[in-house]
Amino acid sequence: MKTTNTTATATQRERIRNIGIAAHIDAGKTTLTERILLAAGAIHHAGDVHEGNTTTDFDPLERAKGITISAAAIPCAWTPREETGISKLFAGQRHALNVIDTPGHVDFTAEVERSMRVLDGAIAVFSGVDGVQPQSETVWRQADRYGVPRLAFVNKMDRTGADFMRVVQQLRTQLGANAWPVLAPLGAEDNLRGQVDVISQRRYIFSRESQQSCTVEEGPSDDDGPAAELRSELVNRIAELDDVVAELWLNDQPVPDEVLRAAVRRQTLAGKFVPVIGGSAYRYVGIEPLLDAVVDFLPSPLDRGTTEAHNDEGESISVDNGVDAPLAALAFKLVHDSQAGRLVYVRVYRGVLERGMTVANPRTGQRERIGRMVRVVADRREELSRAEAGDICAVVGLRGFLTGDTLSDLDAVVSLEPPQFPQPVVSFA
Ligand code: GDP
């Protein structure tokens, strides 16, 4: 088994994206998650939810589904490609993604609230046909409460009745989001051909034969609709929020792509802007550009700043995200793993969690030694010796910890959650 034992530099931590995928039932969360994991190399073949599977596809699909169900966080990697040039900010740089399981179809539960805390950014999925629905509103408000920056993915653009701009409008009117397209679909329904990058005006044309890649065409063509208008509208909206773009705009200067993209990033991270992307998970239209947008527009753990906590006197304090600081980590899910047994999924907010160290549980006042630590990758369990601020991993065993408990430094005891959370039941998968 491979053991990873390195200290992440600040640059490496900038290249982590802990993201969740949130959706109303039937919007396509499962399909989109599978497509993302496939594109990011975490699984090798995702089947089609619609069409059933051939014998050879069956096992990988089942495994993919198994992962989606049982893992609380799926690690994968994404390198925005130079050739597509969608991401001018981070092209060629490998990013570690953790796709965190966000309870889907929800009431206002502690588990959803907790998953909102553990992720740094989210993709909110909507159906291009059904648009914003009452339940999408609940999830949206929870993300608002926790200040989670997010992208909106308008899915099912291949379906009859899909209307991208109508859903964008609903995001504004029904959810009060400052939502504007950054990757707009080209065509709709049977004529869905790809996407136009509103910032660069490049077009990504998807081939039905080789579904996992797109060809890039420079500049809009006549039949692409209002790509140029979408760009000037985006510039206007961003100018209202962002001084750098405002300055150029007020002086009638052109706004270069990189400047606009960086401003969209800043305003999205600040929670003031929601980039909207249209595509089809099922048809594999827009998955790679979506991953580029995740890297471009959603925060790294370093962007997150501080996290609310309590000290051992019950006073509110802020926990920063430094590595050279006392440990503060949150146990956010318990899973019974067929190979490893009881796994406690942990997000490290501050400091370092290391194999062999002893941690305190402020809820029980007990101490416990950290034995094995693993990262569950597809059907492998990768052994870890340490995890640092921003990382997510699973600790094997850890009998005395339940979800919602903090793994704390012994001296600087902090509790990351207020004590009134109900203790949820262990989930078996
Ligand atoms: P979830 O309930 O949000 O997890 O949604 P699923 O991923 O299970 O999708 C619900 C249904 O919509 C399934 O029948 C999918 O095949 C279908 N679906 C998902 N994405 C798309 C899409 O992009 N286009 C079309 N036409 N169907 C889709």
Tab-separated table of N, CA, C and O and ligand atoms in Angstrom, residues 23-32 49-50 105 155-159 279-283, ligand 1:
chain	number	residue	atom	x	y	z
A	23	ALA	N	-28.611	19.430	-5.095
A	23	ALA	CA	-29.657	19.461	-6.111
A	23	ALA	C	-30.996	19.060	-5.537
A	23	ALA	O	-31.077	18.333	-4.557
A	24	HIS	N	-32.012	19.533	-6.188
A	24	HIS	CA	-33.363	19.049	-5.974
A	24	HIS	C	-33.438	17.645	-6.570
A	24	HIS	O	-32.756	17.362	-7.559
A	25	ILE	N	-34.282	16.783	-6.013
A	25	ILE	CA	-34.395	15.420	-6.549
A	25	ILE	C	-34.717	15.467	-8.043
A	25	ILE	O	-35.473	16.330	-8.492
A	26	ASP	N	-34.069	14.584	-8.792
A	26	ASP	CA	-34.302	14.436	-10.223
A	26	ASP	C	-33.630	15.498	-11.100
A	26	ASP	O	-33.733	15.455	-12.314
A	27	ALA	N	-32.931	16.448	-10.511
A	27	ALA	CA	-32.270	17.472	-11.331
A	27	ALA	C	-31.060	16.892	-12.066
A	27	ALA	O	-30.597	17.453	-13.061
A	28	GLY	N	-30.549	15.751	-11.554
A	28	GLY	CA	-29.420	15.117	-12.234
A	28	GLY	C	-28.157	15.067	-11.405
A	28	GLY	O	-27.057	14.914	-11.940
A	29	LYS	N	-28.302	15.127	-10.090
A	29	LYS	CA	-27.121	15.113	-9.224
A	29	LYS	C	-26.309	13.820	-9.387
A	29	LYS	O	-25.085	13.874	-9.502
A	30	THR	N	-26.980	12.683	-9.411
A	30	THR	CA	-26.263	11.408	-9.524
A	30	THR	C	-25.525	11.329	-10.853
A	30	THR	O	-24.339	10.979	-10.904
A	31	THR	N	-26.225	11.674	-11.929
A	31	THR	CA	-25.608	11.622	-13.255
A	31	THR	C	-24.426	12.582	-13.323
A	31	THR	O	-23.342	12.229	-13.786
A	32	LEU	N	-24.609	13.793	-12.833
A	32	LEU	CA	-23.524	14.775	-12.891
A	32	LEU	C	-22.334	14.325	-12.041
A	32	LEU	O	-21.186	14.434	-12.478
A	49	VAL	N	-27.816	6.136	-16.671
A	49	VAL	CA	-28.961	5.875	-15.802
A	49	VAL	C	-30.180	5.478	-16.651
A	49	VAL	O	-30.972	4.640	-16.280
A	50	HIS	N	-30.280	6.098	-17.845
A	50	HIS	CA	-31.397	5.826	-18.749
A	50	HIS	C	-31.433	4.421	-19.347
A	50	HIS	O	-32.430	3.758	-19.353
A	105	HIS	N	-31.819	15.268	-0.756
A	105	HIS	CA	-33.205	15.675	-0.886
A	105	HIS	C	-33.698	15.874	0.536
A	105	HIS	O	-33.923	14.921	1.255
A	155	ASN	N	-28.806	21.912	-15.864
A	155	ASN	CA	-28.652	20.605	-16.507
A	155	ASN	C	-29.825	20.323	-17.454
A	155	ASN	O	-30.768	21.099	-17.536
A	156	LYS	N	-29.740	19.205	-18.130
A	156	LYS	CA	-30.813	18.707	-19.018
A	156	LYS	C	-31.138	19.676	-20.140
A	156	LYS	O	-32.300	19.778	-20.563
A	157	MET	N	-30.117	20.395	-20.608
A	157	MET	CA	-30.369	21.332	-21.699
A	157	MET	C	-30.701	20.625	-23.011
A	157	MET	O	-31.092	21.257	-23.977
A	158	ASP	N	-30.529	19.298	-23.043
A	158	ASP	CA	-30.890	18.514	-24.232
A	158	ASP	C	-32.368	18.145	-24.230
A	158	ASP	O	-32.866	17.597	-25.209
A	159	ARG	N	-33.064	18.403	-23.147
A	159	ARG	CA	-34.450	17.929	-23.073
A	159	ARG	C	-35.439	18.913	-23.670
A	159	ARG	O	-35.236	20.125	-23.633
A	279	GLY	N	-25.617	22.975	-19.527
A	279	GLY	CA	-25.097	21.790	-20.206
A	279	GLY	C	-26.025	20.618	-20.009
A	279	GLY	O	-27.185	20.780	-19.646
A	280	SER	N	-25.482	19.442	-20.249
A	280	SER	CA	-26.258	18.230	-20.039
A	280	SER	C	-25.336	17.155	-19.495
A	280	SER	O	-24.418	16.712	-20.186
A	281	ALA	N	-25.589	16.767	-18.255
A	281	ALA	CA	-24.766	15.717	-17.661
A	281	ALA	C	-24.926	14.436	-18.460
A	281	ALA	O	-23.961	13.761	-18.793
A	282	TYR	N	-26.162	14.137	-18.790
A	282	TYR	CA	-26.446	12.885	-19.479
A	282	TYR	C	-25.726	12.813	-20.821
A	282	TYR	O	-25.157	11.799	-21.183
A	283	ARG	N	-25.730	13.906	-21.582
A	283	ARG	CA	-25.069	13.941	-22.896
A	283	ARG	C	-23.587	14.264	-22.791
A	283	ARG	O	-22.913	14.427	-23.794
B	1	GDP	P1	-30.875	13.005	-8.981
B	1	GDP	O1	-32.164	12.545	-8.384
B	1	GDP	O2	-30.735	14.495	-8.864
B	1	GDP	O3	-29.674	12.281	-8.472
B	1	GDP	O4	-31.010	12.767	-10.558
B	1	GDP	P2	-30.427	11.602	-11.516
B	1	GDP	O5	-29.019	11.846	-11.856
B	1	GDP	O6	-30.812	10.273	-10.979
B	1	GDP	O7	-31.265	11.921	-12.827
B	1	GDP	C1	-32.667	11.857	-12.840
B	1	GDP	C2	-33.125	11.463	-14.241
B	1	GDP	O8	-32.782	12.506	-15.156
B	1	GDP	C3	-32.461	10.196	-14.756
B	1	GDP	O9	-33.398	9.505	-15.518
B	1	GDP	C4	-31.338	10.720	-15.646
B	1	GDP	O10	-30.981	9.841	-16.694
B	1	GDP	C5	-31.952	11.986	-16.189
B	1	GDP	N1	-30.939	12.990	-16.543
B	1	GDP	C6	-29.911	13.435	-15.790
B	1	GDP	N2	-29.204	14.356	-16.458
B	1	GDP	C7	-29.796	14.499	-17.670
B	1	GDP	C8	-29.524	15.301	-18.823
B	1	GDP	O11	-28.578	16.068	-18.903
B	1	GDP	N3	-30.394	15.144	-19.871
B	1	GDP	C9	-31.442	14.290	-19.850
B	1	GDP	N4	-32.220	14.217	-20.921
B	1	GDP	N5	-31.723	13.505	-18.798
B	1	GDP	C10	-30.913	13.612	-17.716
